[in-house]
Coordinates of C-alpha atoms in Angstrom, one line a residue:
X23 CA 0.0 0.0 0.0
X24 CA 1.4 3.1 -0.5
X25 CA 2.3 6.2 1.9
X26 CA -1.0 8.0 2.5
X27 CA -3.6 6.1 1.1
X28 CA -5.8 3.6 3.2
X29 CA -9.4 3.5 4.1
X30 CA -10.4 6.9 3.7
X31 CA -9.5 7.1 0.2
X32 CA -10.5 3.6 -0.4
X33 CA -14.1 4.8 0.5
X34 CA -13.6 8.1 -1.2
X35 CA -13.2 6.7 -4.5
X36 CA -16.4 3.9 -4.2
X37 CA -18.5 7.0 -2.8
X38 CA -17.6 9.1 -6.2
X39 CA -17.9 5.9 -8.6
X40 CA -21.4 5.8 -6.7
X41 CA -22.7 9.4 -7.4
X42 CA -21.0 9.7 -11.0
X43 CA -23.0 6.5 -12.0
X44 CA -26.3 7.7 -11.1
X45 CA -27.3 9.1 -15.0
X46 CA -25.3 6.3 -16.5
X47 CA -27.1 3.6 -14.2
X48 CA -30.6 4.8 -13.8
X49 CA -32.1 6.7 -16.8
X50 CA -31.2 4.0 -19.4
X51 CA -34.3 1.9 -18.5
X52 CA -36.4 5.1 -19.4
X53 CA -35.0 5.5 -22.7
X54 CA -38.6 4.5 -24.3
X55 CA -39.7 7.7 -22.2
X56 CA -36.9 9.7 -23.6
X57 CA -37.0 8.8 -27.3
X58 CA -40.4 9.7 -28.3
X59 CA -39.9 13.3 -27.3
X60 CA -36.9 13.2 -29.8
X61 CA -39.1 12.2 -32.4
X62 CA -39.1 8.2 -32.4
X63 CA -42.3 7.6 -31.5
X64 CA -42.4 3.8 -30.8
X65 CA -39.0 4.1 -29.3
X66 CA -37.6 1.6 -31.8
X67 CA -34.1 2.8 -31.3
X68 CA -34.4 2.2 -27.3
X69 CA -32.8 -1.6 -27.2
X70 CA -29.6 0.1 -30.1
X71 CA -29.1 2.7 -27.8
X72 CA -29.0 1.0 -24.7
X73 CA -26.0 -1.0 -25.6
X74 CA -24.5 2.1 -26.9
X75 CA -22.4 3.9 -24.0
X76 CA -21.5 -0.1 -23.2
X77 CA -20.3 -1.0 -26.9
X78 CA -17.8 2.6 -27.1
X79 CA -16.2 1.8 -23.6
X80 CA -15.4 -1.2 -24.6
X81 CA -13.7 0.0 -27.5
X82 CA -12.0 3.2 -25.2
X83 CA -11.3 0.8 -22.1
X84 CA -8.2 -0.3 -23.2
X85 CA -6.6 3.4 -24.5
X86 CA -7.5 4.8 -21.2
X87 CA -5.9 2.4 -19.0
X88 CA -2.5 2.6 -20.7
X89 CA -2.7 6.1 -21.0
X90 CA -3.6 6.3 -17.5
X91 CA -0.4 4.5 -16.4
X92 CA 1.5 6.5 -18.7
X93 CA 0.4 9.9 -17.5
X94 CA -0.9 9.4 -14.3
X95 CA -4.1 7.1 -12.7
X96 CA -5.7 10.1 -11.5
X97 CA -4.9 12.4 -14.2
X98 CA -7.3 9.8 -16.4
X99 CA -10.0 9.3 -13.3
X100 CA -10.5 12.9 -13.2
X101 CA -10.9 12.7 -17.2
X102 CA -13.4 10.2 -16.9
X103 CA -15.6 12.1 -14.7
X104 CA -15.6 15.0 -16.5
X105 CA -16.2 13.2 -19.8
X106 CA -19.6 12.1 -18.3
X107 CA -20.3 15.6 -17.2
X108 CA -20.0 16.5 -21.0
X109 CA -22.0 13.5 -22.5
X110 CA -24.8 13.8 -19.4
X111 CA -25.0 17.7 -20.3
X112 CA -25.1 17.1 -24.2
X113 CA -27.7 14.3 -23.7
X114 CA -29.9 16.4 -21.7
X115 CA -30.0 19.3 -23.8
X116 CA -30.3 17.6 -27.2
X117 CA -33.5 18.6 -29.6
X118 CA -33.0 15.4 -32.0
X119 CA -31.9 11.9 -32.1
X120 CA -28.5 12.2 -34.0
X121 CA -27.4 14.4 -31.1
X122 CA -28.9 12.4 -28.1
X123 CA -27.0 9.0 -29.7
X124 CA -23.7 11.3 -30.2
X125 CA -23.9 11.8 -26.3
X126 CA -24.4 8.8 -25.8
X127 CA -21.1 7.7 -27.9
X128 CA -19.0 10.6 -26.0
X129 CA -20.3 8.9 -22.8
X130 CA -19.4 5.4 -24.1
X131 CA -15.8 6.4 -25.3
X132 CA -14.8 9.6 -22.4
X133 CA -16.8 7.6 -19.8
X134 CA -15.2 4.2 -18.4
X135 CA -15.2 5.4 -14.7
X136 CA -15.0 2.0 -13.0
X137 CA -11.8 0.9 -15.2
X138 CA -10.0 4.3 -14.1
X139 CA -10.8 3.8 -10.9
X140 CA -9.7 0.4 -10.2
X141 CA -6.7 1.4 -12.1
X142 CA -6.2 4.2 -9.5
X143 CA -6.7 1.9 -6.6
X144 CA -4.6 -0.9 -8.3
X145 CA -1.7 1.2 -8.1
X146 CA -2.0 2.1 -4.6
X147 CA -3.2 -1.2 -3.4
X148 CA -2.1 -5.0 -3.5
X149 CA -3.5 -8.5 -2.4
X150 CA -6.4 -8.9 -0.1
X151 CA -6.3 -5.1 0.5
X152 CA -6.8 -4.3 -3.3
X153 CA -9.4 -6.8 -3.6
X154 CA -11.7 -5.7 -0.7
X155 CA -11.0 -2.5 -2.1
X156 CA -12.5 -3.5 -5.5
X157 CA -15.1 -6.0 -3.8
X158 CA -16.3 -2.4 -2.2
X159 CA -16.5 -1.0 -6.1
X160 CA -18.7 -3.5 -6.7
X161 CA -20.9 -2.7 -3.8
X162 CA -21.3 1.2 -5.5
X163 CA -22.0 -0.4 -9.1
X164 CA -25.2 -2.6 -6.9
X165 CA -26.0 0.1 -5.1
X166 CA -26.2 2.5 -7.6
X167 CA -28.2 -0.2 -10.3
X168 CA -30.5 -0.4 -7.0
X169 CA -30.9 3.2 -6.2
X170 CA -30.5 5.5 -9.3
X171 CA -33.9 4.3 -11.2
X172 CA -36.0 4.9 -8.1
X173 CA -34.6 8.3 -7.6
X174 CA -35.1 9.0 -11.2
X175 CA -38.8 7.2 -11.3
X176 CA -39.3 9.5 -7.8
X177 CA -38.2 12.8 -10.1
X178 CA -39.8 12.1 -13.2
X179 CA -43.5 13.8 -12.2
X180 CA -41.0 17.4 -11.7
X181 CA -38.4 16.5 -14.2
X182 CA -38.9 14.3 -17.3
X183 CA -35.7 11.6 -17.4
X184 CA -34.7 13.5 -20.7
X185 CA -33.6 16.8 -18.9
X186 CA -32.6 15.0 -15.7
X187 CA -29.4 14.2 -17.9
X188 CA -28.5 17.4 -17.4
X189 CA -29.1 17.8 -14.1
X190 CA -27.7 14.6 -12.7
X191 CA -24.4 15.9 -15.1
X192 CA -23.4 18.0 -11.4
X193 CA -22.6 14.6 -10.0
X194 CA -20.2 13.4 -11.9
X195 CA -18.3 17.0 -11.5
X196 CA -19.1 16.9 -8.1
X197 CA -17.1 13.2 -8.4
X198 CA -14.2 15.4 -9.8
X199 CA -13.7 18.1 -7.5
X200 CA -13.6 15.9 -4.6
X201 CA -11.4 13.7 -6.4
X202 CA -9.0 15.8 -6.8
X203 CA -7.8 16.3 -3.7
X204 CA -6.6 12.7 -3.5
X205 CA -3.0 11.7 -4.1
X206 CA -1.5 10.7 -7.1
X207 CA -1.6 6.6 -6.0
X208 CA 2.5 5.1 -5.8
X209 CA 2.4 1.7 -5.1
X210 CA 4.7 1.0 -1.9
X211 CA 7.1 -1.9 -4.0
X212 CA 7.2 -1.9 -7.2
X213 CA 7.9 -4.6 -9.0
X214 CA 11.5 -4.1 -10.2
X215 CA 12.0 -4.0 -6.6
X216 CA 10.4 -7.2 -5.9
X217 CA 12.5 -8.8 -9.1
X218 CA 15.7 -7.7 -6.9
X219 CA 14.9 -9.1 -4.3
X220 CA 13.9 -12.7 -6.0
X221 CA 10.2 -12.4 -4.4
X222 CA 8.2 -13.8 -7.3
X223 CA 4.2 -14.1 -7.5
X224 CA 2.6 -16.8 -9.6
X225 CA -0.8 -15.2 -10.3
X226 CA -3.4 -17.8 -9.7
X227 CA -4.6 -17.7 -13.2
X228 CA -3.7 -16.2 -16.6
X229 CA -4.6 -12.7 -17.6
X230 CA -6.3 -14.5 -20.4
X231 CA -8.4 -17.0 -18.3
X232 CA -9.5 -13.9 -16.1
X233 CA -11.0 -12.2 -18.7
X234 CA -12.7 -15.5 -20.2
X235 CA -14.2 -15.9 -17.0
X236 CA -15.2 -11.9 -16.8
X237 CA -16.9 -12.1 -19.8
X238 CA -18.4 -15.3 -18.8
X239 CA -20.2 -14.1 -15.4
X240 CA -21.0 -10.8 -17.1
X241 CA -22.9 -12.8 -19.8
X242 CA -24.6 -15.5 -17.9
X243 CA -25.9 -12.9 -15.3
X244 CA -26.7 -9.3 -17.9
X245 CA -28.5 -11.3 -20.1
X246 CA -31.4 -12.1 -17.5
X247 CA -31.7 -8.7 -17.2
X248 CA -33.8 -6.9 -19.9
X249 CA -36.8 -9.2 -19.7
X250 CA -37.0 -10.1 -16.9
X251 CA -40.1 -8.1 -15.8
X252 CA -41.9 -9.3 -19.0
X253 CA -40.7 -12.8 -17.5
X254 CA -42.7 -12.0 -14.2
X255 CA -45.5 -10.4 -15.8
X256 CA -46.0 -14.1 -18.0
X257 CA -45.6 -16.0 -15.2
X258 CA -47.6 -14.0 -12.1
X259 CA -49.9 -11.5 -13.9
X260 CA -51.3 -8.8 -11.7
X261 CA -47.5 -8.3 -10.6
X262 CA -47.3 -4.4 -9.9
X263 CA -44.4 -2.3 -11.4
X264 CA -43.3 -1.7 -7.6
X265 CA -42.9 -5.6 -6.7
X266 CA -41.8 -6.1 -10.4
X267 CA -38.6 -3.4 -9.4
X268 CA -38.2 -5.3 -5.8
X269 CA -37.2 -8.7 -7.9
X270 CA -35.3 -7.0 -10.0
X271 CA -33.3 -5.7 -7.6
X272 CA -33.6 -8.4 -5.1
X273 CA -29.9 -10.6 -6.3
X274 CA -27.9 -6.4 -6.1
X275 CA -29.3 -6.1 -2.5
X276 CA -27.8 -9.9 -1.7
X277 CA -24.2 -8.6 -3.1
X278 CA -24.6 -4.7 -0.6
X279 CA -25.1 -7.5 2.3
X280 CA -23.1 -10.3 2.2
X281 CA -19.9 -9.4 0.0
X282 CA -17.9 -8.4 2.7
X283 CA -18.4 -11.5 4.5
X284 CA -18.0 -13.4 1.3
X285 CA -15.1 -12.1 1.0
X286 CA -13.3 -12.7 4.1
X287 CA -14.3 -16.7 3.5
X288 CA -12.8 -16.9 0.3
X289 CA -10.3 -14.6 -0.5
X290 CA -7.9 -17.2 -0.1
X291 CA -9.7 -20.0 -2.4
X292 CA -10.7 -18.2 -5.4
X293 CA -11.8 -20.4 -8.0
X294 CA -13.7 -22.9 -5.8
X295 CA -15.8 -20.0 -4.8
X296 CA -16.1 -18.7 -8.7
X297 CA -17.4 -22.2 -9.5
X298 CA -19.7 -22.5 -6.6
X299 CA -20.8 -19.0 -8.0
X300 CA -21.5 -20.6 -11.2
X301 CA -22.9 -23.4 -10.3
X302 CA -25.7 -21.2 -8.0
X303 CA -26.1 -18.7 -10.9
X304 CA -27.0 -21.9 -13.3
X305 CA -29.5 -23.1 -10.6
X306 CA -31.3 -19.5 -10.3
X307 CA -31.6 -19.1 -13.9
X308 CA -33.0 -22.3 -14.4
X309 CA -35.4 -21.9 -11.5
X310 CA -36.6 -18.6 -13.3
X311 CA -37.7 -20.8 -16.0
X312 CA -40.0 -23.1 -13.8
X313 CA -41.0 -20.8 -11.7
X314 CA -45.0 -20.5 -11.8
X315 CA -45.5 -18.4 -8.6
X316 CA -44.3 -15.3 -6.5
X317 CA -42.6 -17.9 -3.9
X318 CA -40.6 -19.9 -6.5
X319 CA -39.4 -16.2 -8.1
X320 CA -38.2 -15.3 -5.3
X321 CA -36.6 -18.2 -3.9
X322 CA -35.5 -18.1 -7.4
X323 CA -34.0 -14.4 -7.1
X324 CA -32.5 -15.1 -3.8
X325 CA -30.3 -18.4 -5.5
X326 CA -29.2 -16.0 -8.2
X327 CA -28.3 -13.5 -5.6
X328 CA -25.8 -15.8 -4.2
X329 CA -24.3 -16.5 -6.9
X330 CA -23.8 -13.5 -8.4
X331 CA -22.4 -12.3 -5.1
X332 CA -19.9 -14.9 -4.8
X333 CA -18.8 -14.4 -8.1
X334 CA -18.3 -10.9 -8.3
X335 CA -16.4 -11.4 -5.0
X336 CA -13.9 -14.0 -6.4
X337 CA -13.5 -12.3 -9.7
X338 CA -12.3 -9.2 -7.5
X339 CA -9.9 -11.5 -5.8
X340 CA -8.3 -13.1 -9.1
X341 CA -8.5 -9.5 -10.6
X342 CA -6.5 -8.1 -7.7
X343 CA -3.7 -11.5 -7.7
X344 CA -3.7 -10.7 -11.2
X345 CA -2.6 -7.2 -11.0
X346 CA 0.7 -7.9 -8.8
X347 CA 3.5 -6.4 -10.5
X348 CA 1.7 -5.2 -13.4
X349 CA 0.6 -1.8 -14.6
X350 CA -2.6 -1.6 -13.4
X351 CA -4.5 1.1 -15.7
X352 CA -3.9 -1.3 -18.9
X353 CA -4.9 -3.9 -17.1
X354 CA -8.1 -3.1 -15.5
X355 CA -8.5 -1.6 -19.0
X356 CA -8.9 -5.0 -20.9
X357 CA -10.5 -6.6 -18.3
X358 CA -13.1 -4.0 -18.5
X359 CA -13.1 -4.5 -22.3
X360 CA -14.1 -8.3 -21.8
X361 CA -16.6 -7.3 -19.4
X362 CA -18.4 -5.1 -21.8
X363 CA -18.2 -7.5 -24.7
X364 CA -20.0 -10.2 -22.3
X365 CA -22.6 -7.4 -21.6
X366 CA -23.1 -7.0 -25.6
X367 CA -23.3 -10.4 -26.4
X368 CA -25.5 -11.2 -23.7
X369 CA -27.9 -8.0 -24.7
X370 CA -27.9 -9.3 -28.2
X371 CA -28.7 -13.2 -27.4
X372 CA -31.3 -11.9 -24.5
X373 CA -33.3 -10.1 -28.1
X374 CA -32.7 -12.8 -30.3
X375 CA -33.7 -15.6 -27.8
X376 CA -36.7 -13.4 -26.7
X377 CA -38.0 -12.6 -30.0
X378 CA -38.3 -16.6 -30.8
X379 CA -38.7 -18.3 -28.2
X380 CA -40.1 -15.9 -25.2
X381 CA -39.0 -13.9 -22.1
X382 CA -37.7 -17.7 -20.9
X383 CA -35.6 -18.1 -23.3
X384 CA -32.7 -15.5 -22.0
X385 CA -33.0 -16.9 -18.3
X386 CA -32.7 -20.5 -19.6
X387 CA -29.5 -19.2 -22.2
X388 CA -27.8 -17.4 -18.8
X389 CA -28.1 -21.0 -16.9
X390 CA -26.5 -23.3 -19.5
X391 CA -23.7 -20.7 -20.0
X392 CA -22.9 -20.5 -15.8
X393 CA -23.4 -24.3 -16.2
X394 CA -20.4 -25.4 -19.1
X395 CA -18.3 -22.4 -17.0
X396 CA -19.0 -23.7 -13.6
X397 CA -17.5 -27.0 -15.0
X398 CA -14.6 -25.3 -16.7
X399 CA -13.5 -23.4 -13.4
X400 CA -13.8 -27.0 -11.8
X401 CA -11.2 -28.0 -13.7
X402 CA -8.8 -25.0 -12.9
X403 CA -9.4 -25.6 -9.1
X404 CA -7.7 -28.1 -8.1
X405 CA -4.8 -27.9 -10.7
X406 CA -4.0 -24.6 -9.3
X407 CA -4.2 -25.6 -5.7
X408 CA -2.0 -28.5 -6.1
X409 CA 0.5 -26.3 -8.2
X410 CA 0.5 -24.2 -5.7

């Protein structure tokens, strides 16, 4: 860890990834709200634009994490921020659907907040510190996909979600003023200095099988998302929107209470806990597709919720024994580059599946995915416990 920087700024940085994502998080599911007062009527461009900001920080992710650890972690945080601050302001005051998409590009490609950040606390933070410290990252991302479309629902009789891009745009500046008055992250050793003294770290798995399994667990798990409230609407009609919100978020309020803890049990086994993950995810889907009451979707909600939670948690903990002696910014760049792509992908099989085969058909997808990638993760287990 380096001079200066412990818990404060640890929870400094979450708190400002937690405010700068409320736009980004929250008024995309109101984008069939938003697009008939730019003149698409139906709102056919609402499922092409949703994937929009994802699809350009993927493509960015990458630049902006070597750039940051050539000129300087926070330099590119602080960049990232006020990039959002642009693209919230120029989505909120755009009269017409070319410029509304081109904000939403800008916030795709000068977004990327969660990358810079990790990349800012990867270079001040090692081991289980830097993976708590990313576990807590997590916890803003939940908390803010929780949170940010009540808020916005809450505001939307004063304020339609259209212009509340532009107001919500003072949060991520607010993110950047406080921000800067945190240091410029050093880690304590570098690794040259570890090379001298003929410490050496075997990461537990390969950069390449991290971001396999990333894009994995993002895919299985997003892809449940978009329908699922036409998936509770076929299966328990007379659901209210309220309830409807309260299952949606029910598997994001498991991760805000039991990552910690999680993470305490299995920071130091990994991959059994990633599989374990998979294999609870592949259960919860599948229970979404049999599920043929309120009981069974929760039940249902509550198995996913575990999963997802332990999976996150683990993926932090490779993520972090991963970024031991490397630059951090490219790093955490890529990785968030894999992420995204198993966002995409998942958004794009969730249509497809949905168009033919119904709202089950993206659930059902999501579980045989986790499945073949619970078994693959099986097989790293134990041949990385015995190597090590």
């Amino acid at each position: 860890m380096s001079a200066g920087f412990g818990r404060p700024q640890v929870y400094a940085v979450a708190g400002c990834y937690f405010v700068a994502s409320f736009a980004a998080l929250g008024l995309p599911p109101y984008l069939t709200e938003i697009l008939p007062e730019l003149g698409d009527r139906q709102a056919r461009w609402a499922g092409v634009l949703y994937v929009v900001p994802t699809v350009f920080g993927a493509l960015g992710a990458p630049l902006w994490g070597r750039l940051a650890d050539r000129f300087g972690r926070k330099r590119l945080l602080l960049r990232a921020q006020l990039g959002l601050t642009l693209s919230f302001l120029l989505a909120g005051w755009a009269d017409s659907l070319l410029t509304f998409t081109l904000a939403l590009v800008l916030q795709g490609i000068l977004g990327g907040t969660f990358a810079a950040s990790n990349g800012y606390l990867g270079a001040a933070l090692e081991g289980p510190a830097l993976s708590r410290a990313l576990t807590l990252m997590q916890g803003s991302a939940r908390a803010a996909l929780v949170a940010a479309p009540i808020v916005v629902g809450s505001l939307s009789g004063w304020l339609s979600p259209h212009r509340q891009y532009a107001l919500l745009a003072v949060l991520p500046l607010t993110a950047a003023v406080l921000l800067a008055l945190l240091p410029e992250p050093e880690r304590g050793q570098p690794a040259a200095q570890r090379a001298e003294s003929g410490v050496e770290h075997t990461p537990l798995v390969s950069l390449r099988t991290l971001y396999t399994l990333e894009c994995a667990f993002v895919f299985s798990t997003v892809i449940s998302f978009p329908y699922l409230i036409s998936l509770v609407d076929e299966r328990v009609p007379g659901t209210s929107s309220a309830l409807s919100g309260v299952l949606f978020a029910l598997p994001h309020l498991c991760y805000l209470v039991a990552a910690l803890p999680v993470h305490s049990v299995f920071r130091d086994r990994p991959l059994a806990g990633l599989a374990l993950g998979f294999v609870l995810i592949a259960l919860g889907l599948a229970g979404h597709g049999v599920a043929g009451s309120l009981a069974s979707l929760i039940l249902a909600r509550l198995v996913l919720g575990a999963g997802l939670t332990l999976g996150l948690v683990c993926l932090s903990v490779l993520a972090a024994d991963c970024a031991r002696g490397r630059a951090p910014g490219g790093m955490f760049g890529s990785l968030e580059f894999f992420s995204k792509a198993g966002a995409v992908a998942a958004g794009v099989a969730a249509a497809a599946g949905s168009a033919r085969y119904g709202p089950a058909a993206p659930v059902l997808t999501g579980g045989a995915a986790a499945a073949v990638t619970a078994l693959v993760t099986l097989f790293l287990a134990p041949r990385t416990r015995w190597s090590r």
